[in-house]
XYZ file of C-alpha atoms in Angstrom:
784
model
C 0.212 0.396 0.201
C 1.689 3.949 -1.226
C 2.066 6.005 2.293
C 0.937 8.689 -0.129
C -2.875 8.814 0.549
C -5.325 9.103 -2.724
C -8.613 11.622 -1.733
C -11.434 11.287 -4.024
C -10.679 15.447 -4.328
C -7.980 14.610 -7.067
C -10.078 12.075 -8.974
C -11.625 14.281 -11.962
C -14.496 12.821 -14.613
C -15.031 15.954 -16.258
C -15.606 15.161 -19.841
C -16.083 11.393 -18.892
C -19.469 10.029 -20.213
C -20.751 7.237 -18.327
C -23.444 4.295 -19.069
C -25.365 2.403 -16.663
C -27.435 -0.147 -16.793
C -29.098 -3.900 -15.763
C -29.290 -6.483 -18.048
C -30.468 -10.300 -16.435
C -32.703 -11.211 -14.298
C -33.543 -8.551 -11.653
C -32.362 -8.432 -7.977
C -33.151 -5.603 -5.031
C -31.176 -3.459 -4.789
C -30.335 -3.547 -8.340
C -31.802 0.761 -8.083
C -29.985 1.189 -4.633
C -26.516 0.549 -7.065
C -27.989 2.451 -10.330
C -28.434 5.697 -7.550
C -24.830 5.489 -6.222
C -23.501 5.318 -10.189
C -25.603 8.381 -11.171
C -24.506 10.562 -7.724
C -21.246 10.067 -7.239
C -20.412 9.838 -11.340
C -21.966 13.306 -11.391
C -20.115 14.430 -7.634
C -17.405 13.516 -9.873
C -17.906 15.864 -12.575
C -19.126 12.587 -15.337
C -21.777 12.889 -17.320
C -24.011 9.851 -16.033
C -26.505 7.915 -18.468
C -29.076 5.597 -17.878
C -29.266 2.480 -20.739
C -32.924 1.010 -20.487
C -34.107 -2.059 -20.552
C -30.520 -3.983 -20.625
C -28.868 -4.702 -23.957
C -31.350 -4.647 -25.805
C -32.024 -0.443 -24.876
C -27.796 -0.781 -26.193
C -28.848 -1.685 -29.451
C -31.832 0.126 -29.809
C -30.394 3.525 -28.741
C -33.158 6.744 -29.123
C -34.855 7.582 -26.301
C -33.449 4.585 -24.245
C -30.068 6.074 -23.566
C -31.239 9.445 -21.526
C -28.667 11.517 -18.920
C -29.778 10.791 -15.681
C -29.861 13.990 -13.035
C -29.432 13.807 -9.580
C -33.351 13.998 -8.859
C -34.160 11.134 -11.048
C -32.279 8.964 -8.904
C -34.472 10.345 -5.458
C -36.750 7.292 -3.974
C -35.696 5.043 -5.590
C -33.743 3.210 -2.926
C -36.439 1.555 -1.029
C -37.840 0.363 -4.369
C -37.384 -3.624 -5.134
C -36.323 -5.229 -9.304
C -35.265 -2.788 -11.197
C -36.513 1.340 -12.323
C -34.115 0.976 -15.490
C -35.621 -2.324 -16.505
C -34.168 -5.246 -17.032
C -34.297 -7.827 -20.722
C -32.855 -10.603 -22.058
C -31.431 -10.166 -25.390
C -30.565 -11.917 -28.129
C -29.511 -9.214 -31.055
C -26.467 -7.758 -28.233
C -25.496 -11.875 -29.009
C -25.249 -10.952 -32.868
C -22.291 -8.790 -34.738
C -24.575 -6.950 -36.069
C -26.813 -6.369 -32.892
C -23.104 -5.163 -30.724
C -22.407 -2.545 -33.465
C -25.653 -0.913 -32.873
C -24.546 -0.482 -29.526
C -21.264 0.793 -29.829
C -22.766 3.304 -32.904
C -24.945 4.904 -30.021
C -22.120 4.989 -27.374
C -19.773 6.979 -29.405
C -23.137 8.909 -30.717
C -23.006 10.248 -27.016
C -19.928 10.301 -25.918
C -20.011 7.001 -23.924
C -16.929 5.334 -23.330
C -16.877 3.947 -19.828
C -19.866 1.048 -19.289
C -20.961 0.143 -15.400
C -22.917 -3.215 -15.879
C -25.138 -4.549 -13.413
C -26.489 -8.481 -14.043
C -24.754 -11.862 -13.445
C -22.582 -13.638 -15.230
C -23.333 -13.704 -18.580
C -24.795 -10.082 -18.578
C -21.188 -9.215 -17.657
C -19.316 -12.031 -20.175
C -21.455 -10.322 -23.050
C -19.569 -7.137 -21.389
C -15.916 -8.492 -21.428
C -16.804 -9.966 -25.572
C -18.141 -6.186 -26.432
C -15.070 -4.707 -24.591
C -11.866 -6.934 -26.450
C -14.029 -5.713 -29.539
C -14.342 -2.274 -29.376
C -11.861 -1.792 -31.464
C -12.912 -3.607 -34.490
C -16.038 -2.266 -34.003
C -15.447 1.150 -34.140
C -13.133 0.386 -37.611
C -16.075 -0.818 -39.278
C -18.481 2.462 -37.915
C -15.500 4.330 -39.571
C -15.263 2.185 -42.567
C -19.062 2.182 -43.422
C -18.905 5.914 -42.436
C -21.294 5.959 -40.087
C -18.357 7.952 -37.805
C -15.849 10.056 -38.601
C -11.762 8.852 -37.571
C -11.547 11.904 -35.328
C -14.338 10.197 -33.298
C -13.746 6.803 -33.666
C -9.605 8.031 -32.222
C -11.357 10.235 -29.285
C -13.265 7.017 -28.044
C -10.554 4.393 -28.479
C -11.086 2.803 -25.609
C -14.358 1.329 -23.545
C -13.773 0.470 -19.843
C -15.856 -1.909 -18.424
C -16.920 -2.784 -14.892
C -19.102 -4.790 -13.587
C -21.240 -5.380 -10.546
C -22.900 -8.274 -9.668
C -26.647 -8.582 -9.355
C -28.215 -11.820 -8.891
C -30.413 -13.506 -6.352
C -28.610 -16.949 -6.288
C -25.476 -15.838 -5.598
C -23.241 -18.016 -7.946
C -21.079 -15.784 -8.520
C -17.696 -17.043 -7.884
C -14.960 -13.786 -6.982
C -17.688 -12.441 -4.346
C -19.346 -12.961 -1.322
C -22.443 -12.093 -1.254
C -24.413 -11.243 -4.594
C -26.565 -8.274 -4.714
C -30.501 -9.041 -4.139
C -28.929 -12.763 -2.238
C -29.644 -11.018 1.553
C -33.239 -9.683 1.331
C -33.739 -12.917 -1.169
C -33.444 -14.462 2.139
C -35.228 -12.675 3.720
C -38.081 -13.019 1.311
C -37.284 -16.816 2.490
C -37.471 -16.492 5.934
C -40.217 -14.488 6.252
C -42.052 -17.239 4.440
C -41.008 -20.431 6.467
C -41.327 -18.213 9.650
C -45.109 -18.271 8.682
C -45.076 -21.627 7.258
C -43.822 -22.693 10.723
C -46.819 -22.131 12.568
C -49.383 -23.095 10.871
C -47.312 -26.418 10.464
C -46.642 -26.314 14.457
C -50.608 -26.731 14.414
C -51.374 -29.438 12.250
C -48.336 -31.771 13.253
C -46.760 -30.978 9.367
C -43.835 -31.808 7.809
C -43.316 -28.916 4.605
C -42.137 -29.155 1.602
C -40.710 -25.598 0.152
C -38.923 -24.681 -3.533
C -36.394 -21.992 -3.289
C -34.639 -21.140 -6.275
C -31.282 -21.375 -7.547
C -31.216 -23.601 -10.771
C -27.171 -24.262 -10.575
C -26.205 -23.116 -6.928
C -27.648 -24.250 -3.693
C -26.961 -21.192 -1.696
C -30.507 -19.952 -0.895
C -31.721 -23.307 0.315
C -27.986 -24.233 1.879
C -28.502 -20.718 3.976
C -32.553 -20.546 4.708
C -32.070 -23.788 6.255
C -28.836 -23.222 7.873
C -31.221 -20.080 9.167
C -34.259 -21.944 10.065
C -32.627 -24.902 11.491
C -34.666 -27.299 8.759
C -34.943 -30.259 8.962
C -33.221 -31.887 5.608
C -31.772 -30.003 2.396
C -31.029 -30.226 -1.094
C -28.588 -28.617 -3.247
C -27.021 -29.118 -6.727
C -23.579 -29.501 -5.193
C -24.106 -31.995 -2.842
C -26.344 -34.704 -4.144
C -27.225 -36.661 -1.398
C -25.443 -40.600 -0.885
C -27.675 -43.778 -2.086
C -29.800 -44.653 -0.077
C -30.762 -41.467 1.451
C -34.403 -41.671 1.238
C -34.467 -44.170 4.699
C -31.730 -41.404 6.058
C -33.786 -38.856 5.256
C -37.409 -40.545 6.378
C -35.665 -42.229 9.663
C -34.289 -38.529 10.472
C -37.819 -36.767 10.458
C -39.271 -39.540 12.217
C -36.789 -39.490 15.497
C -37.394 -35.480 14.808
C -41.060 -36.759 15.850
C -40.186 -39.205 18.671
C -38.022 -36.001 19.950
C -41.452 -34.162 20.345
C -40.925 -31.925 17.888
C -44.592 -31.212 15.857
C -42.823 -29.951 12.514
C -40.970 -31.405 9.882
C -38.810 -28.467 7.054
C -37.315 -29.856 4.210
C -35.905 -26.987 1.407
C -35.618 -27.880 -1.851
C -33.411 -26.007 -4.251
C -34.771 -25.910 -7.925
C -32.113 -27.476 -9.222
C -31.778 -30.015 -6.697
C -30.013 -33.561 -7.797
C -28.861 -36.954 -6.652
C -25.728 -38.665 -7.856
C -26.665 -39.671 -11.056
C -27.559 -36.169 -11.805
C -31.340 -37.236 -12.014
C -33.319 -34.030 -10.617
C -34.777 -34.398 -6.879
C -38.296 -33.356 -7.320
C -40.476 -31.619 -4.108
C -42.495 -33.964 -5.558
C -41.163 -36.746 -5.198
C -40.019 -36.207 -1.651
C -43.788 -35.587 -0.551
C -44.519 -39.185 -1.821
C -42.198 -40.744 -0.258
C -42.890 -38.943 3.052
C -46.164 -39.666 2.502
C -45.524 -43.278 1.616
C -42.049 -44.748 3.917
C -44.232 -42.227 7.154
C -47.892 -41.390 6.013
C -47.028 -37.605 7.731
C -49.615 -35.142 6.647
C -46.928 -33.583 4.254
C -47.122 -30.004 1.838
C -45.252 -28.597 -0.761
C -44.797 -24.953 -1.549
C -42.908 -23.246 -4.217
C -41.428 -19.730 -3.420
C -41.050 -18.937 -7.329
C -40.288 -15.554 -8.229
C -41.660 -13.838 -4.367
C -37.905 -14.796 -3.727
C -37.145 -11.538 -6.339
C -39.806 -9.238 -4.958
C -39.901 -6.803 -2.046
C -37.529 -4.200 -0.928
C -34.204 -4.467 -0.595
C -32.456 -5.287 2.977
C -30.678 -2.884 4.916
C -27.454 -5.374 3.958
C -28.466 -4.944 0.189
C -28.703 -1.473 0.149
C -25.353 -0.921 1.625
C -23.571 -3.149 -0.138
C -24.979 -1.945 -3.777
C -24.178 1.853 -2.723
C -20.453 0.572 -1.823
C -19.897 -0.991 -4.727
C -21.378 1.689 -7.234
C -19.513 4.230 -4.990
C -16.525 1.949 -5.905
C -17.287 1.251 -9.766
C -17.303 4.600 -10.492
C -13.719 5.111 -8.855
C -12.746 2.076 -10.414
C -13.798 3.340 -13.770
C -11.648 6.980 -13.330
C -8.840 4.677 -12.678
C -8.975 2.974 -15.420
C -6.549 2.882 -18.303
C -7.130 1.186 -21.874
C -5.369 -1.863 -21.100
C -6.619 -2.146 -17.350
C -9.115 -5.155 -17.684
C -12.450 -5.496 -17.280
C -12.817 -6.014 -13.769
C -15.968 -7.081 -11.254
C -16.199 -4.736 -7.928
C -17.006 -7.956 -4.834
C -16.661 -7.888 -1.565
C -14.624 -10.116 0.915
C -15.456 -10.360 4.032
C -16.031 -6.502 5.007
C -14.628 -5.481 2.681
C -15.061 -3.814 -1.020
C -12.105 -5.261 -3.261
C -11.892 -5.159 -7.613
C -11.297 -8.565 -9.023
C -10.671 -9.472 -13.028
C -13.988 -10.302 -14.611
C -12.673 -12.771 -16.701
C -11.126 -15.343 -13.637
C -14.715 -14.870 -12.032
C -16.444 -15.498 -14.741
C -13.960 -18.944 -15.858
C -13.889 -19.764 -12.522
C -17.952 -19.451 -12.134
C -17.872 -21.824 -15.071
C -15.365 -24.299 -13.709
C -17.833 -24.936 -10.952
C -20.801 -26.025 -13.376
C -18.332 -28.391 -15.442
C -17.066 -30.153 -12.060
C -20.595 -29.958 -11.310
C -21.544 -31.474 -14.786
C -18.551 -34.146 -14.128
C -19.834 -34.991 -10.432
C -16.503 -33.792 -9.398
C -18.756 -32.427 -6.283
C -16.404 -31.615 -3.842
C -14.202 -29.321 -6.028
C -17.466 -27.779 -7.373
C -18.244 -26.598 -3.616
C -14.442 -25.845 -2.956
C -14.379 -23.916 -6.231
C -17.597 -21.700 -4.614
C -15.651 -19.858 -2.203
C -14.946 -20.162 1.444
C -18.679 -18.515 2.472
C -21.095 -21.420 0.576
C -17.894 -24.180 2.145
C -17.934 -22.771 5.104
C -22.038 -22.553 5.468
C -21.557 -26.141 4.281
C -19.722 -27.410 6.333
C -21.809 -25.644 9.753
C -24.581 -27.320 8.019
C -23.133 -30.811 8.402
C -22.150 -29.719 11.547
C -25.290 -28.477 13.280
C -28.067 -31.186 10.652
C -26.991 -34.770 12.044
C -27.036 -36.238 15.755
C -25.388 -37.976 16.545
C -25.921 -41.360 18.868
C -24.145 -41.851 21.546
C -22.143 -44.397 21.142
C -20.495 -42.195 18.200
C -19.222 -39.171 19.900
C -16.823 -38.754 21.338
C -16.416 -39.038 24.913
C -14.636 -35.908 27.055
C -15.518 -35.299 30.078
C -15.651 -31.858 30.094
C -18.417 -29.037 30.966
C -19.585 -26.150 29.532
C -21.143 -23.747 30.356
C -23.403 -20.704 27.878
C -24.891 -17.514 29.395
C -26.310 -14.484 28.067
C -24.438 -10.755 29.501
C -26.471 -7.204 28.720
C -29.253 -6.294 26.591
C -30.516 -8.811 24.329
C -30.321 -9.011 21.082
C -31.836 -10.754 18.117
C -29.291 -14.037 16.734
C -28.529 -14.147 20.464
C -30.930 -17.763 20.718
C -29.153 -19.301 17.670
C -25.672 -19.047 18.980
C -27.183 -20.925 22.114
C -28.282 -23.114 19.818
C -25.711 -24.036 17.257
C -23.058 -23.185 20.413
C -24.971 -26.675 22.693
C -25.713 -28.510 19.119
C -21.571 -28.315 17.814
C -20.470 -28.872 21.920
C -22.632 -31.981 22.111
C -21.467 -33.071 19.187
C -17.867 -32.715 20.408
C -18.727 -34.567 23.762
C -19.310 -32.247 25.923
C -21.760 -31.955 28.767
C -23.401 -28.921 28.039
C -24.937 -26.535 30.858
C -27.607 -22.973 30.033
C -26.929 -20.040 32.452
C -30.676 -18.544 32.573
C -30.101 -14.588 33.666
C -26.705 -13.516 32.452
C -24.165 -13.560 35.567
C -27.174 -12.729 37.929
C -28.441 -16.520 37.266
C -25.214 -17.725 37.604
C -24.108 -16.403 40.641
C -27.605 -17.730 42.247
C -27.508 -21.188 40.799
C -29.362 -21.083 37.573
C -27.262 -23.229 35.985
C -29.031 -26.642 34.706
C -27.916 -29.125 31.799
C -29.147 -28.817 28.206
C -29.861 -31.063 25.632
C -30.037 -31.276 22.079
C -33.866 -31.022 21.358
C -34.292 -28.271 24.713
C -33.162 -25.372 21.650
C -34.659 -26.677 18.894
C -36.888 -24.005 17.468
C -34.550 -21.459 18.518
C -33.385 -19.385 15.234
C -36.476 -18.204 14.313
C -36.513 -16.907 18.318
C -36.029 -12.994 18.852
C -34.925 -11.379 22.165
C -33.175 -13.936 24.559
C -34.518 -17.229 25.390
C -31.819 -18.440 28.732
C -32.927 -14.294 30.014
C -29.661 -11.873 29.915
C -29.407 -9.863 32.570
C -26.506 -5.890 32.492
C -24.999 -7.655 36.456
C -21.653 -8.295 36.379
C -19.973 -10.576 37.525
C -17.430 -8.553 40.179
C -19.594 -7.961 42.781
C -20.427 -11.543 43.289
C -17.304 -13.060 42.421
C -16.702 -16.024 44.957
C -20.142 -16.924 44.332
C -19.879 -17.733 40.449
C -16.921 -19.392 41.612
C -18.800 -21.478 44.206
C -20.765 -22.344 41.433
C -18.255 -23.622 38.408
C -16.929 -25.971 41.767
C -20.015 -27.576 42.377
C -21.216 -28.102 38.791
C -17.853 -28.540 37.609
C -17.342 -25.882 34.600
C -14.667 -26.374 32.315
C -15.529 -23.843 30.204
C -17.507 -20.418 29.405
C -18.886 -19.303 25.883
C -20.244 -15.757 26.598
C -22.922 -14.204 24.257
C -23.155 -10.995 24.644
C -22.040 -6.982 24.015
C -19.792 -4.141 26.058
C -21.012 -5.463 29.628
C -20.440 -8.517 28.117
C -16.863 -8.101 26.993
C -15.972 -6.468 30.351
C -17.284 -9.578 31.952
C -14.699 -11.817 30.381
C -12.320 -9.060 31.594
C -13.286 -8.904 34.861
C -12.881 -13.234 35.274
C -9.392 -12.968 33.707
C -8.545 -10.750 36.491
C -9.725 -13.076 39.110
C -7.534 -15.795 38.023
C -4.976 -14.931 40.196
C -7.463 -15.091 43.628
C -9.651 -18.022 41.550
C -8.771 -20.600 40.310
C -12.175 -21.995 38.832
C -11.222 -18.744 36.499
C -9.044 -20.642 35.037
C -10.027 -22.235 32.338
C -10.827 -21.505 28.086
C -12.938 -18.638 27.960
C -14.232 -17.093 24.300
C -17.317 -13.969 23.980
C -18.832 -14.015 21.553
C -20.134 -9.905 20.804
C -23.815 -9.733 20.169
C -25.673 -6.000 20.718
C -27.799 -3.676 17.975
C -25.183 -1.639 19.288
C -22.021 -3.035 17.460
C -20.002 -1.626 19.512
C -17.564 -3.962 20.718
C -13.573 -3.427 20.392
C -11.743 -6.504 18.001
C -14.899 -7.451 16.143
C -16.657 -5.232 12.936
C -19.986 -7.190 13.249
C -21.992 -8.014 16.502
C -25.049 -10.157 16.436
C -28.024 -7.988 16.162
C -27.054 -5.025 14.728
C -28.132 -6.329 10.916
C -31.769 -6.450 12.688
C -31.748 -3.643 14.224
C -30.975 -1.685 10.855
C -33.278 -3.516 9.035
C -36.125 -2.492 11.665
C -34.694 1.343 11.118
C -34.652 1.157 7.889
C -38.295 -0.427 7.228
C -39.630 2.406 9.886
C -37.115 5.088 7.881
C -39.063 4.220 4.308
C -42.697 4.138 6.230
C -42.123 7.697 7.484
C -40.865 9.083 3.796
C -43.856 7.261 2.869
C -45.802 9.480 4.876
C -45.416 13.068 3.987
C -45.198 11.767 -0.280
C -48.550 13.527 -0.345
C -47.760 16.716 2.586
C -44.413 18.751 0.373
C -41.899 19.790 1.736
C -41.053 17.863 5.457
C -38.551 17.358 7.046
C -37.988 14.239 9.160
C -35.296 13.645 12.761
C -35.203 10.467 13.914
C -33.585 9.352 16.924
C -31.954 6.184 17.112
C -29.521 3.535 19.704
C -26.185 2.895 20.389
C -25.283 4.485 23.149
C -22.526 6.640 22.229
C -21.287 4.418 19.359
C -23.427 5.778 16.047
C -22.926 2.685 14.079
C -26.609 2.379 13.641
C -27.536 6.576 12.788
C -24.566 6.297 9.845
C -25.225 2.312 8.577
C -28.875 2.898 8.923
C -28.515 6.868 7.638
C -26.529 5.904 4.180
C -28.814 2.436 4.036
C -32.447 4.961 4.382
C -30.821 7.755 2.320
C -30.578 10.516 4.934
C -29.576 13.937 4.955
C -27.264 13.715 7.338
C -26.160 11.560 10.706
C -25.327 13.460 13.442
C -23.192 11.390 16.393
C -20.665 10.925 19.284
C -16.995 9.630 16.742
C -17.576 12.702 14.542
C -17.807 16.240 16.546
C -20.286 18.949 15.216
C -21.352 22.424 16.079
C -24.363 25.232 15.454
C -22.410 26.102 12.319
C -22.823 22.462 10.993
C -27.139 22.352 12.251
C -27.119 25.792 10.383
C -25.314 24.827 7.063
C -27.232 21.338 6.948
C -30.955 23.422 7.231
C -29.422 26.011 4.630
C -28.581 22.567 2.522
C -31.827 21.116 3.457
C -33.475 24.509 2.087
C -31.836 24.396 -0.980
C -32.687 20.310 -1.797
C -36.791 21.804 -1.323
C -36.068 23.876 -4.383
C -35.888 21.069 -5.877
C -38.590 17.842 -7.130
C -37.221 16.122 -3.946
C -39.517 17.229 -1.294
C -38.724 15.753 1.785
C -36.003 15.234 4.150
C -35.004 12.573 6.262
C -32.174 13.195 9.203
C -30.543 10.611 11.878
C -29.176 11.755 15.162
C -28.100 9.046 17.502
C -28.946 8.665 21.042
C -26.162 10.579 22.712
C -24.189 11.801 19.910
C -24.564 15.837 22.213
C -24.819 16.347 25.567
C -26.540 19.918 24.761
C -28.243 19.534 20.755
C -30.521 16.885 21.980
C -33.422 16.002 18.927
C -36.267 18.269 20.759
C -33.532 21.255 20.253
C -32.292 19.867 16.195
C -36.334 19.749 16.266
C -37.107 22.963 17.252
C -34.302 24.499 15.112
C -34.905 23.163 12.247
C -38.649 24.045 12.711
C -37.668 27.637 13.309
C -34.592 28.136 9.983
C -37.412 26.705 7.682
C -39.745 28.543 8.626
C -42.000 28.766 5.610
C -40.050 26.625 3.488
C -39.920 23.374 5.210
C -42.241 22.109 8.360
C -40.361 19.402 10.499
C -41.438 15.885 11.739
C -39.994 14.050 14.695
C -39.839 10.478 15.232
C -37.585 8.819 18.283
C -37.770 4.880 17.152
C -37.128 3.348 20.665
C -36.973 0.021 21.553
C -38.947 -1.764 18.560
C -35.033 -1.461 17.342
C -34.031 -4.509 19.422
C -37.155 -6.696 18.897
C -38.189 -8.727 15.971
C -37.492 -11.967 14.579
C -33.987 -11.672 13.591
C -32.688 -11.131 10.090
C -31.693 -14.376 8.085
C -27.675 -12.282 8.454
C -27.943 -12.709 12.220
C -29.093 -15.979 12.440
C -26.251 -17.380 10.048
C -23.647 -15.175 11.921
C -24.146 -16.214 15.047
C -25.200 -19.806 13.875
C -21.803 -20.086 12.533
C -19.552 -18.263 14.778
C -20.881 -20.152 17.843
C -20.084 -23.360 16.096
C -16.432 -21.775 15.869
C -15.916 -20.752 19.398
C -16.868 -24.397 20.401
C -14.490 -25.946 18.245
C -12.030 -23.554 19.508
C -13.128 -24.443 23.306
C -12.955 -27.920 22.204
C -8.878 -27.672 21.123
C -8.410 -25.150 24.154
C -9.795 -27.773 26.772
C -7.217 -30.914 24.986
C -4.303 -28.074 25.239
C -5.129 -27.171 29.070
C -6.074 -30.417 30.598
C -3.357 -31.510 33.464
C -3.406 -35.497 32.922
C -1.525 -35.659 35.967
C -4.058 -33.375 38.259
C -6.943 -34.322 36.427
C -8.017 -31.106 36.020
C -8.209 -28.039 32.824
C -5.921 -24.666 33.890
C -5.902 -22.357 31.608
C -3.802 -19.033 32.974
C -2.928 -17.730 29.803
C -3.844 -14.695 28.096
C -5.077 -16.623 24.780
C -7.320 -18.791 26.851
C -9.709 -16.087 26.846
C -10.602 -14.159 23.417
C -13.313 -12.665 21.914
C -14.246 -13.939 18.199
C -14.401 -10.846 15.747
C -15.098 -10.475 12.349
C -11.803 -8.038 10.806
C -12.097 -6.887 7.737
C -12.077 -10.626 5.841
C -11.647 -12.802 8.407
C -12.591 -14.459 11.718
C -10.509 -13.749 14.580
C -9.843 -15.669 18.019
C -8.362 -12.278 20.258
C -7.673 -12.153 23.715
C -9.776 -9.800 25.857
C -7.281 -8.372 27.344
C -4.958 -7.761 24.510
C -8.943 -5.519 23.450
C -8.504 -3.447 26.557
C -5.930 -0.746 24.709
C -8.566 -0.476 21.406
C -11.585 0.182 23.722
C -12.696 3.708 24.721
C -14.449 3.054 28.421
C -16.310 5.504 29.271
C -18.096 5.108 26.036
C -18.022 2.130 25.897
C -16.755 2.505 22.075
C -13.390 0.863 20.202
C -11.541 3.613 19.768
C -11.468 3.136 15.821
C -14.199 1.905 14.289
C -14.341 1.140 10.272
C -17.910 1.930 9.653
C -17.013 5.732 9.675
C -15.272 5.416 6.444
C -18.630 5.132 5.285
C -19.752 8.288 6.278
C -18.684 10.610 3.404
C -20.386 8.123 1.201
C -23.561 8.947 3.165
C -22.386 12.690 2.773
C -21.829 11.912 -1.533
C -24.516 10.687 -2.122
C -26.657 13.199 0.066
C -24.674 15.907 -2.206
C -22.736 17.328 0.388
C -19.171 17.893 -0.283
C -16.487 16.718 1.259
C -13.316 14.594 1.632
C -12.708 10.787 1.139
C -10.142 8.725 1.219
C -10.133 6.174 -1.274
C -6.655 4.961 -0.645
C -7.614 1.447 0.384
C -9.356 1.780 -3.248
C -8.056 0.846 -7.237
C -6.028 -2.542 -5.437
C -7.789 -5.632 -8.494
C -6.757 -8.386 -6.557
C -6.401 -11.801 -8.091
C -9.772 -14.708 -7.310
C -7.096 -17.299 -6.843
C -4.937 -15.409 -3.840
C -7.347 -14.624 -2.390
C -9.036 -17.863 -1.616
C -5.840 -18.851 -1.271
C -5.184 -15.730 1.828
C -8.866 -16.640 3.035
C -9.556 -20.188 3.362
C -10.044 -20.028 7.306
C -12.300 -17.163 6.939
C -16.225 -17.202 7.844
């Protein structure tokens, strides 16, 4: 990485024309990407053109290619599908069609294309780029363009963004639309579960994914399905008996329903399709269970984009414009993709080749190879599913005499229950006896500790809040009683799931090790807090659910102003002193400003925001949205800001305020939080097992762990899941305000400002590194 910092102010798009199109199947979040490309393009001084109806519009030209304005992308952030239209285009596959397209682009001076679509659309774009100079030569020869025009437009630059609900594209962890499709699936599964429960039914659900089982696999993980069938992992011969045995075993275990999830492309070992009807007939024939089939179909493509997809698409749209500005004639066409929590650029054709290799491996029945090629995210989801889904009989379990306790600490966060379920089941699979502690450390010192078994956590993934019960009580006050309970129940390891209080608790327990040997055991903490304010991790369980609640409410509030012109809403979010929810929620909801503690502001800034909104009201966009973190300022309260805006905006706009409150903490966990909680809890339990073996003293017959690395926090750092000793995280933490000293999401704030038309400084030093897929895999194999 060069030392010299690179800022957006030094990148100019003056004289450049960018065309943006959506192609292939639609996906939620495409509009957010289009909006980001248009606004970022205009911000840097370029002209941006909508190319309506995908490649068909490029071939047909005319009114299909129109210049975009700042206002033309207003209100499209929350709309599903694609506003500029998409079409499958046969003409573009012909040489003649591409010649027409090249002429239409040259006539408007467009030599930069931003293509949002699947692998077919991106392959077409790359072919177009390779043929570009030949097409221009033909146009010069036929006299349709001049030699001079051919020289000026000699190079075509292409940047792709992958919009596909299937997440079937190699080179990115998530494609635009996948998270929203999972939201639709989980909404349906949650609804079906209540009716299935009533009648003791078995439901067979078909989800999209003709060649890729990602949606089926992740939704199975997120709802705790009994069985899943995906194209990348055909079941072994004799699977029918196995599946029926598992279903009947679950019923015997007092479970009143069964859920089987099938990808539409599911196949058996001899490449024969496995259909929902085939499964239904099988269950009815073998078990006689009342069985129903539900095919989700295009519901999965519809609805509003989730908070994750809006943020992903906005980040990628901005990154795509940066990539186009920095492109030179020799730069290969690239795709802006997501790796862990980072936006990276990867060569387009490497991604396409890898995606095609997956299909080839599946056609040739090299299924393990296909899973490996899908990438780390897919592989880890599959491994976690395998870990959790098949209950071993006692004789198969490795025998360990270790007792592991699980507890929730701090405020409830959606996804805690998914993490507890995963930890309990993986712990049992590893041979441990699992104990559940009710009501955090308060329950611990009172002895509310009991063994928890496999069946006790059934159906927990979709439940919000904390089923174990959670309290903010820290252990220091009752340390001797807690030590006594550790001794009574012979607890050999601790898994603490919670927010900042959980972090402080672990530090207090580590500190007490010198006085109480009972705490000399492996301890692991999983960050679970809606505020996302714990050091050592970029993301926490519960924050995604909370963001979706904020974004959904902001959408409704904005819509309420559609009849009344010129209205500004001031919305207060939770988060303590941490501005994560206000900032990222602001980016996802299209806010004009977000006030947070981490970025001090004064009356002058408030004044300039009011002036900015006054200017905005003169355009066709006649509403504003301002978010305020609850603790951003002692004196500039929500009431103060509301009154100031009201007074200063008199005659121009009126104001309303809204405190979102505990609505942000409730609700069923989002697919992301269920999945994240499930995966990190499984990883934490495997780490605990390893540490128990490592710190077991044969001669004394006990576990003794007193090193820094035996008390860790498992967090996501940029691209990987990392175990970090809590003692080492002390220096990274501001304990007074209960926030990390450095927070990655502050880098997203300039994006929000740019997309709201503020001139700002934006450090883009992180951008611009073209990475190769193969390197990506090798480096991140151990991540998530």
